[in-house]
XYZ file of C-alpha atoms in Angstrom:
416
model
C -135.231 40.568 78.997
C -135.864 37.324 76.673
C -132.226 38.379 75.556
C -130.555 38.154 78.746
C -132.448 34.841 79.673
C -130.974 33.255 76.394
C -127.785 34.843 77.269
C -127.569 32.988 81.231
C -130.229 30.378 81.370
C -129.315 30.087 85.398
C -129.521 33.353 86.570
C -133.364 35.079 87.022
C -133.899 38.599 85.561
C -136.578 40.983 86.265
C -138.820 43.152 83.953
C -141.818 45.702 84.041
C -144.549 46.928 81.957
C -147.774 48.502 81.868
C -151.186 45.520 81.751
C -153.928 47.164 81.289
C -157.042 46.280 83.502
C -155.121 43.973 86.374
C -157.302 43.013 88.740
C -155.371 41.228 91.606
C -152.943 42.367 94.305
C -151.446 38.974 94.355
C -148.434 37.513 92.836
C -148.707 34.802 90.435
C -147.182 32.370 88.422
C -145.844 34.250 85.045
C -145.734 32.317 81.881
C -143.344 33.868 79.122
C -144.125 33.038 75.702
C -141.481 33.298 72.801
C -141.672 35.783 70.584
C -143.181 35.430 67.333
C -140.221 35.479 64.846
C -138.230 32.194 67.516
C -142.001 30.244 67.430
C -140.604 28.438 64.293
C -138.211 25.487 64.106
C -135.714 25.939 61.322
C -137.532 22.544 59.485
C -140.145 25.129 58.632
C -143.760 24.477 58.828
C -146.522 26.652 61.577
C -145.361 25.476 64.921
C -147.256 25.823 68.244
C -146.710 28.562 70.260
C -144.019 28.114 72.898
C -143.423 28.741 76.417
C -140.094 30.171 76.580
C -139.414 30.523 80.742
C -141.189 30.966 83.794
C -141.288 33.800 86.792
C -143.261 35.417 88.936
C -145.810 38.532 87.859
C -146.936 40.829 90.323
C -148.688 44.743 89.854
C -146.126 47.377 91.039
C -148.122 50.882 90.903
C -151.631 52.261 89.646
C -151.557 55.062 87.259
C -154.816 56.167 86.034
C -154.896 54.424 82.844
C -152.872 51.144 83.883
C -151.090 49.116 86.574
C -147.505 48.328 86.159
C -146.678 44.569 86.521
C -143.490 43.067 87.727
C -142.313 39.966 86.312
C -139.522 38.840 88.417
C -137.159 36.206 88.901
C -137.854 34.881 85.392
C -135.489 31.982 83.869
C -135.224 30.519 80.812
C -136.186 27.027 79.901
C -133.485 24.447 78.744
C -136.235 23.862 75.840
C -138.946 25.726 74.850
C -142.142 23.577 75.433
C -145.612 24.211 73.695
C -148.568 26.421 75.380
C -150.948 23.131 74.148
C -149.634 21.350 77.020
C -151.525 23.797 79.725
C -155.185 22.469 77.823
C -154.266 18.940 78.296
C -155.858 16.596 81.028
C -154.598 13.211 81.166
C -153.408 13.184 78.381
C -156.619 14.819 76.432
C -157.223 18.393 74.862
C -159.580 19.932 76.896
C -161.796 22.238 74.862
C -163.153 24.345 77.632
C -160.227 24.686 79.240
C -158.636 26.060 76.171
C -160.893 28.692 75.624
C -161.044 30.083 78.875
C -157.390 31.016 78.538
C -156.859 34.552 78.171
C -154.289 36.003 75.768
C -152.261 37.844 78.356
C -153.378 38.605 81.923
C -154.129 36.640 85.003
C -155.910 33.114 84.007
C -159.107 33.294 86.656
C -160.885 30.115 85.450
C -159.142 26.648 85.848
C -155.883 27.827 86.951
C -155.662 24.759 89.192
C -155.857 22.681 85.853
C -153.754 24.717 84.014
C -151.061 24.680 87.118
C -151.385 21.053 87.737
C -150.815 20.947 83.762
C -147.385 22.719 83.571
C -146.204 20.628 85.873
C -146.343 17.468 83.914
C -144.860 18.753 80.475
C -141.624 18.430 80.971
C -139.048 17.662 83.820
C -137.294 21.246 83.412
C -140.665 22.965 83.878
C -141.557 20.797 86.983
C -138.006 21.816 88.443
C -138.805 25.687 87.802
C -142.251 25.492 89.002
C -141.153 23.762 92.041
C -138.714 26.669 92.527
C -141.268 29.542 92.190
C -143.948 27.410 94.198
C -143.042 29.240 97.958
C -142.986 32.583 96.231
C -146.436 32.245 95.374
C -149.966 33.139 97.493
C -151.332 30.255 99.174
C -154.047 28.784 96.870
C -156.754 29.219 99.590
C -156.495 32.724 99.057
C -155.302 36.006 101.452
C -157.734 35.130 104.253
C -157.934 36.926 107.287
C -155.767 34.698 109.107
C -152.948 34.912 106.398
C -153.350 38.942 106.693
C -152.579 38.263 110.247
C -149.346 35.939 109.987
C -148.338 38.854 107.426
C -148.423 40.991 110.287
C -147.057 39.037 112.863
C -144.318 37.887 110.390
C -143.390 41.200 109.801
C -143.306 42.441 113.348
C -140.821 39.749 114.059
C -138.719 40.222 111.295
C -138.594 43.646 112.081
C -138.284 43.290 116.374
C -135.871 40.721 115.362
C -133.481 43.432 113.574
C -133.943 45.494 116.361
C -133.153 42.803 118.730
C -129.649 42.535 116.709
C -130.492 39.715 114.475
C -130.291 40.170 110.428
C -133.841 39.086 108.820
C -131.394 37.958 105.887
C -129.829 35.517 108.748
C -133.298 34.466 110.479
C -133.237 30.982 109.330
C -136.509 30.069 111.791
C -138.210 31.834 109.140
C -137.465 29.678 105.996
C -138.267 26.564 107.922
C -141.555 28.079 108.604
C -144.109 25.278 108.516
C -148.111 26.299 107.635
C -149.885 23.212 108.850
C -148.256 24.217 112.882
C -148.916 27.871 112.819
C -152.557 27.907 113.774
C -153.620 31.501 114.675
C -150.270 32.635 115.166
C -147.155 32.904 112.675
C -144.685 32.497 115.631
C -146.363 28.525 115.825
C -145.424 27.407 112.466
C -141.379 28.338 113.464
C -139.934 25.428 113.660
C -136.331 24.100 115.915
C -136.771 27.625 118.277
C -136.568 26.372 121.880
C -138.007 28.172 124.087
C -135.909 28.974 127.241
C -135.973 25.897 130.079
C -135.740 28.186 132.821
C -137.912 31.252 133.479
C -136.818 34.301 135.362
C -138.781 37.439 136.374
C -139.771 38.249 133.244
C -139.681 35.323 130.504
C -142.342 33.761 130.682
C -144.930 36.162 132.681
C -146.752 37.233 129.496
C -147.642 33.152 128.213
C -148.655 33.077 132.184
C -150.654 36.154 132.045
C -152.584 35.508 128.806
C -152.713 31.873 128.810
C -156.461 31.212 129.171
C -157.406 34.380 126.958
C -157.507 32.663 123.523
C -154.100 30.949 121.841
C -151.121 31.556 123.209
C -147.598 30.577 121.473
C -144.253 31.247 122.874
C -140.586 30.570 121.425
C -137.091 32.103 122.370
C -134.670 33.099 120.227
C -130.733 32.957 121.216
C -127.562 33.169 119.322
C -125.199 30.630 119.441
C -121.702 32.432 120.298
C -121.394 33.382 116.802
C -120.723 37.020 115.677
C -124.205 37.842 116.150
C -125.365 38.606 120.034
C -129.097 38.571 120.507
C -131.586 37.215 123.144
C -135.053 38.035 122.872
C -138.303 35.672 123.658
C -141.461 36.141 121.348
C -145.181 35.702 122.970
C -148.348 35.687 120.562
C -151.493 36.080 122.532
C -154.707 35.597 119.937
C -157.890 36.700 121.437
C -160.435 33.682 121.554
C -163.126 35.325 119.806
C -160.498 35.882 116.403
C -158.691 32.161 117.131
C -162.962 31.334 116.295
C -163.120 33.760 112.819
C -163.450 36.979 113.676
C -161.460 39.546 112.098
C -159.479 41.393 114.306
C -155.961 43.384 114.058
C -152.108 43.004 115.491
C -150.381 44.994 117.919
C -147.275 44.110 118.035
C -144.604 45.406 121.426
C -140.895 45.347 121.244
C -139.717 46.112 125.185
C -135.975 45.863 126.056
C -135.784 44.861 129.220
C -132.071 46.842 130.182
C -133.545 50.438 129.543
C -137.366 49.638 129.602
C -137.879 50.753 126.692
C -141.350 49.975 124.993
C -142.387 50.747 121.182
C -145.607 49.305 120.169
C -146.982 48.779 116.172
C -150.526 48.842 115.478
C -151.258 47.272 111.989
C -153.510 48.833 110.074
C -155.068 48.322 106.256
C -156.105 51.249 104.719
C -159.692 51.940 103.344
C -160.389 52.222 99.721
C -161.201 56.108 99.909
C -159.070 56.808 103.345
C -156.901 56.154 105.787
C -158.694 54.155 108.207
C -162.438 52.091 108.619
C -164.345 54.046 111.005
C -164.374 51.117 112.619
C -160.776 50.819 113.044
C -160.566 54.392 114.332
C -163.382 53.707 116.654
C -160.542 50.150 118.192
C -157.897 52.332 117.692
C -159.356 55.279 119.982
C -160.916 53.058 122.521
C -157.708 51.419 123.047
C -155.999 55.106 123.243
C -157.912 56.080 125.550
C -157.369 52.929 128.012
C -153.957 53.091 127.856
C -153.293 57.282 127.789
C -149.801 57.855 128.069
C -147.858 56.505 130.007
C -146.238 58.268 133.159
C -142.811 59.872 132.336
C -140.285 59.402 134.395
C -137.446 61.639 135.724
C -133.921 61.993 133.119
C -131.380 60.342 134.595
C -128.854 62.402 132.657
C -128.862 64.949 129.359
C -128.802 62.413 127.257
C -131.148 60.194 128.211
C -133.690 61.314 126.046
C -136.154 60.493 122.992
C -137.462 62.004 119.870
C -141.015 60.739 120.837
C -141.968 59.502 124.221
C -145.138 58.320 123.026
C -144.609 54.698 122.001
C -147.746 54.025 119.566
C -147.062 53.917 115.890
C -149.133 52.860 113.152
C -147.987 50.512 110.338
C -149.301 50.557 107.472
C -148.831 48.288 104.931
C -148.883 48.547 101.102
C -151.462 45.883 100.061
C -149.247 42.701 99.733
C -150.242 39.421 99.970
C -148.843 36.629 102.707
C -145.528 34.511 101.015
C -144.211 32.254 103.042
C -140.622 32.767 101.626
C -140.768 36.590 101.898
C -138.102 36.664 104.328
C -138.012 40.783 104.693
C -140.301 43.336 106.416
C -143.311 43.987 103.966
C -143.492 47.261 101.860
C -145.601 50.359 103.705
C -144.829 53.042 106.224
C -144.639 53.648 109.818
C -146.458 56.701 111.151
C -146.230 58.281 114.954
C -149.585 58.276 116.479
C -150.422 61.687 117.277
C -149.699 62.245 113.183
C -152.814 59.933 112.759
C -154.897 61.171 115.543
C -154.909 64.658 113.779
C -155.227 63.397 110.201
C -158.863 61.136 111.501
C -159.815 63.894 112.990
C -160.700 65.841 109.366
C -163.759 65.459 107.459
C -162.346 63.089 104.809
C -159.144 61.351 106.312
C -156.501 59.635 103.355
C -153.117 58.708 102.760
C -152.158 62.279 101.493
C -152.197 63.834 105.226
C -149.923 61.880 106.703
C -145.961 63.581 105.433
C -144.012 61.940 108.156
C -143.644 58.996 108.052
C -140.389 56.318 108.394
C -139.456 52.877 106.363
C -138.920 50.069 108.555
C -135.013 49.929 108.301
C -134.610 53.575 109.728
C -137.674 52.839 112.206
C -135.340 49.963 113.251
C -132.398 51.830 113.519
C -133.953 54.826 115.409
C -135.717 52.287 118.383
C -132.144 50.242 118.360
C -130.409 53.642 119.490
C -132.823 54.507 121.644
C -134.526 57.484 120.021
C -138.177 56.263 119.540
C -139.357 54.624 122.186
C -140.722 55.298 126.027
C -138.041 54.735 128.566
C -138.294 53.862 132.002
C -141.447 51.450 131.754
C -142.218 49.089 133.969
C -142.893 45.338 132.460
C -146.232 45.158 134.497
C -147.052 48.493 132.393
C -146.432 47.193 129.200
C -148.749 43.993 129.866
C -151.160 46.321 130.480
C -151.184 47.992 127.334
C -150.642 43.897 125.748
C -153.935 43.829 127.829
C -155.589 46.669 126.169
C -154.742 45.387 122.955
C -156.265 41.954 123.603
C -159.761 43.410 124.870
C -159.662 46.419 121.650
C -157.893 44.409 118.643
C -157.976 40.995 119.484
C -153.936 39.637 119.052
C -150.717 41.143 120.390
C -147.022 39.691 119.830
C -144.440 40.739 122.386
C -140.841 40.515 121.971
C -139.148 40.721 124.733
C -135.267 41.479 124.232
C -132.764 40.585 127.102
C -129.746 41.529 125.231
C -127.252 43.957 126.912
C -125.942 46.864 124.318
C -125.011 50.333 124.729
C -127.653 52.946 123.264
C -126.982 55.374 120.106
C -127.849 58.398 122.312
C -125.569 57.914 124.998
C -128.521 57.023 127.875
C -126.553 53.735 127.754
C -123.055 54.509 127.833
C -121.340 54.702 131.620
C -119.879 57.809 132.962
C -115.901 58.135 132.785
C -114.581 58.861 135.669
C-alpha cells in the first residue's frame, strides 16, 4: 500500500491486517509511519522516525486470535514529517506524553494532545486531517443519543431509497448540522422545507404527537429533475428519552397510494445473544398491542405480498455514528415472526436467525410492493407510531406521496 501512495499521492488506498488485542469498535484517526529502510535522508546520519500519510483505521472482523483492522482512505504526505512532533506542546517535548504512546494500536491516553499536535506540524498534515475529521466518531463518544441519530439516519437513508431518492444523491444529509439535531437526526437537516400547506395526511402525525416529547418534521420534494419523489419525515421522541433515558427507534415507511406500511424496529444485539431480555420484554409488549393488523380483501391476483406482517427487525453490526456516512449502516434485516421463534429458545443468538435480507434488496422488495401490509388505513398506522412511543420511546415516519406503479402488478391498471 505505501507503494501505491508514493505512486499517486492524490488518490486514497485502502489496506487490512490482523492487530492483535483491538479494543474499540470505533474508527479512528490512522497514522502511517515509513518504513524502516526510507526513515533515512540520503545525508546519512539516525533520523527521526517519520510519518509517512494519514487515513482512517477501523476493526473489520473478530477471529479468535485477532481482529482485522481496516485502514482506509489513506494518502500520502507531500513530505514526510517526524513522529516527535505528536509529543510537542507549545512548542515543548512533553515527556509524559511521549511515553504514553503506544508502538502500534489505538493511543487511549492524551489523544486530544496528540490530535491537537498533528495538526500544527505542518500545513499538508492540517489539510489531510481536516479531510478525515467528518469521517471520524464524535469526540464525546457513541452516546446513547448518537446510537439513536445512527438509527434514525439510517432509516431515512434507507425510506428515502424506497421513496425513489438515491442516498448517494441525498444532499440534506452532508449538510447535516450536530449543534440543531437535538434528540432527533431529522433536526440537524438543514435547507428541507417542510410543505406550506397541509392536506389530509401531512401533517396529522406532528399534530398527533406534538405534546408527547420532541417532535421534528421536514418534507422532502424533488425539483423536476430526473428524480420523482415526495415523501414528508416526522420524528416523535418520547419525553422521558428527550430527558436521558435510553430507549430504541421504530422507524414506519407508509405509502400513501397503496397503504402500504413496513415498520423497522432497531435493535443492538447482546454480547452472548440476540436480544436483552429487556428488549424482548418492549419488543413483545408492543407486539402484543398492536397484533396484526386486519387483512383486507385482494382486489385482484396480483395484489399480493410475500409477508403481510409489516414488523422487521434491524439489526445493526456494531458501528459507530459518522456524520459523513452517507449510506445505510452494515447489519441485517430479519421478518418478525423469524425472531419471535428464535427468543423463544433457551439461549437465543445470532446463529438462529438464516433469513435474513441487506438493506438494498429490503429496499427493493418494499418499493415493488412485496413486503409490506397493504390496504392500511393512516389512522392504523399512527396507532402502531402510538404503540411505539408508549413501548420504545421514538418513532420516525416517512410518509411517501409519490405516485408509481408497483413491481407486482397490484399497481398497474387493467387493459381494456
Amino acid at each position: 500500500m505505501l507503494g501505491l501512495l508514493d505512486a499517486d499521492q492524490t488518490k486514497a488506498r485502502s489496506y487490512s491486517q490482523p492487530c492483535r488485542d483491538w479494543p474499540e469498535v470505533k474508527s479512528h484517526l490512522a497514522i502511517l509511519l515509513a518504513p524502516a529502510d526510507q526513515q533515512s535522508d540520503e545525508g546519512g546520519g539516525e533520523q527521526p522516525e517519520r510519518i509517512w500519510g494519514l487515513g482512517i483505521v477501523r476493526p473489520a472482523r473478530e477471529t479468535d486470535r485477532d481482529r482485522t483492522v481496516v485502514v482506509t482512505r489513506a494518502r500520502r504526505l507531500r513530505a514526510l514529517v517526524a513522529v516527535s512532533g505528536l509529543c510537542c506542546a507549545g512548542g515543548e517535548r512533553d515527556a509524559a506524553l511521549s511515553e504514553s504512546l503506544p508502538e502500534s494500536g489505538p493511543v487511549t491516553v492524551g489523544a486530544d494532545t496528540v490530535f491537537a499536535n498533528l495538526r500544527r506540524i505542518s500545513p499538508d498534515v492540517e489539510a489531510e486531517v481536516q479531510r478525515l475529521m467528518p469521517l471520524l466518531d464524535d469526540a464525546e463518544g457513541w452516546s446513547e443519543g448518537e446510537r439513536r441519530w445512527r438509527d434514525e439516519r439510517d432509516a431515512l437513508l434507507l425510506f428515502a431509497k424506497i421513496a425513489g431518492l438515491a442516498p448517494n444523491d441525498f444532499s440534506e444529509v452532508r449538510l447535516w448540522d450536530r449543534t440543531a439535531a437535538g434528540a432527533a437526526f431529522i433536526g440537524g437537516l438543514v435547507g428541507t422545507a417542510v410543505q406550506p400547506m397541509f392536506d389530509d395526511i401531512r401533517g396529522r402525525a406532528a399534530e398527533r404527537f406534538s405534546g408527547v416529547g420532541e417532535t421534528v418534521v421536514q418534507a422532502f420534494a424533488s425539483d423536476g429533475g430526473r428524480q420523482s419523489y415526495d415523501f414528508e419525515a416526522t420524528s416523535i421522541t418520547d419525553r422521558w428519552v428527550v430527558d436521558g433515558g435510553e430507549g430504541s427507534l421504530d422507524a414506519y415507511y407508509y405509502h400513501v397510494d397503496t397503504r402500504t406500511l413496513v415498520t423497522l424496529r432497531y435493535v443492538r444485539p447482546g454480547p452472548t445473544g440476540l436480544l436483552s431480555p429487556d428488549a424482548r420484554q418492549s419488543l413483545e409488549e408492543f407486539h402484543s398491542r398492536v397484533h396484526r393488523l386486519p387483512r383486507h380483501p385482494r382486489r385482484s391476483a396480483d395484489d399480493y405480498s410475500l409477508l403481510e406482517d409489516p414488523l422487521f427487525l434491524r439489526v445493526h453490526e456494531p458501528v459507530p455514528f459518522t456524520t459523513a456516512l452517507h449510506r445505510t449502516s452494515s447489519g441485517a434485516i430479519y421478518p418478525y415472526d423469524q425472531v419471535a421463534a428464535a427468543t423463544g429458545l433457551p439461549d437465543p443468538s445470532m446463529g438462529e436467525l438464516i433469513r435474513h435480507l441487506v438493506p438494498t434488496d429490503f429496499a427493493r422488495l418494499v418499493r415493488d410492493g412485496w413486503f409490506g401490509a397493504s390496504g392500511v388505513p393512516f389512522e392504523v398506522a399512527l396507532d402502531w407510531v402510538a404503540a411505539t412511543i408508549d413501548t420504545a420511546g421514538v418513532a420516525l415516519l416517512v410518509v411517501d406521496f409519490s405516485l408509481r406503479q408497483r413491481g407486482n402488478g397490484s399497481g398497474i391498471k387493467t387493459r381494456a
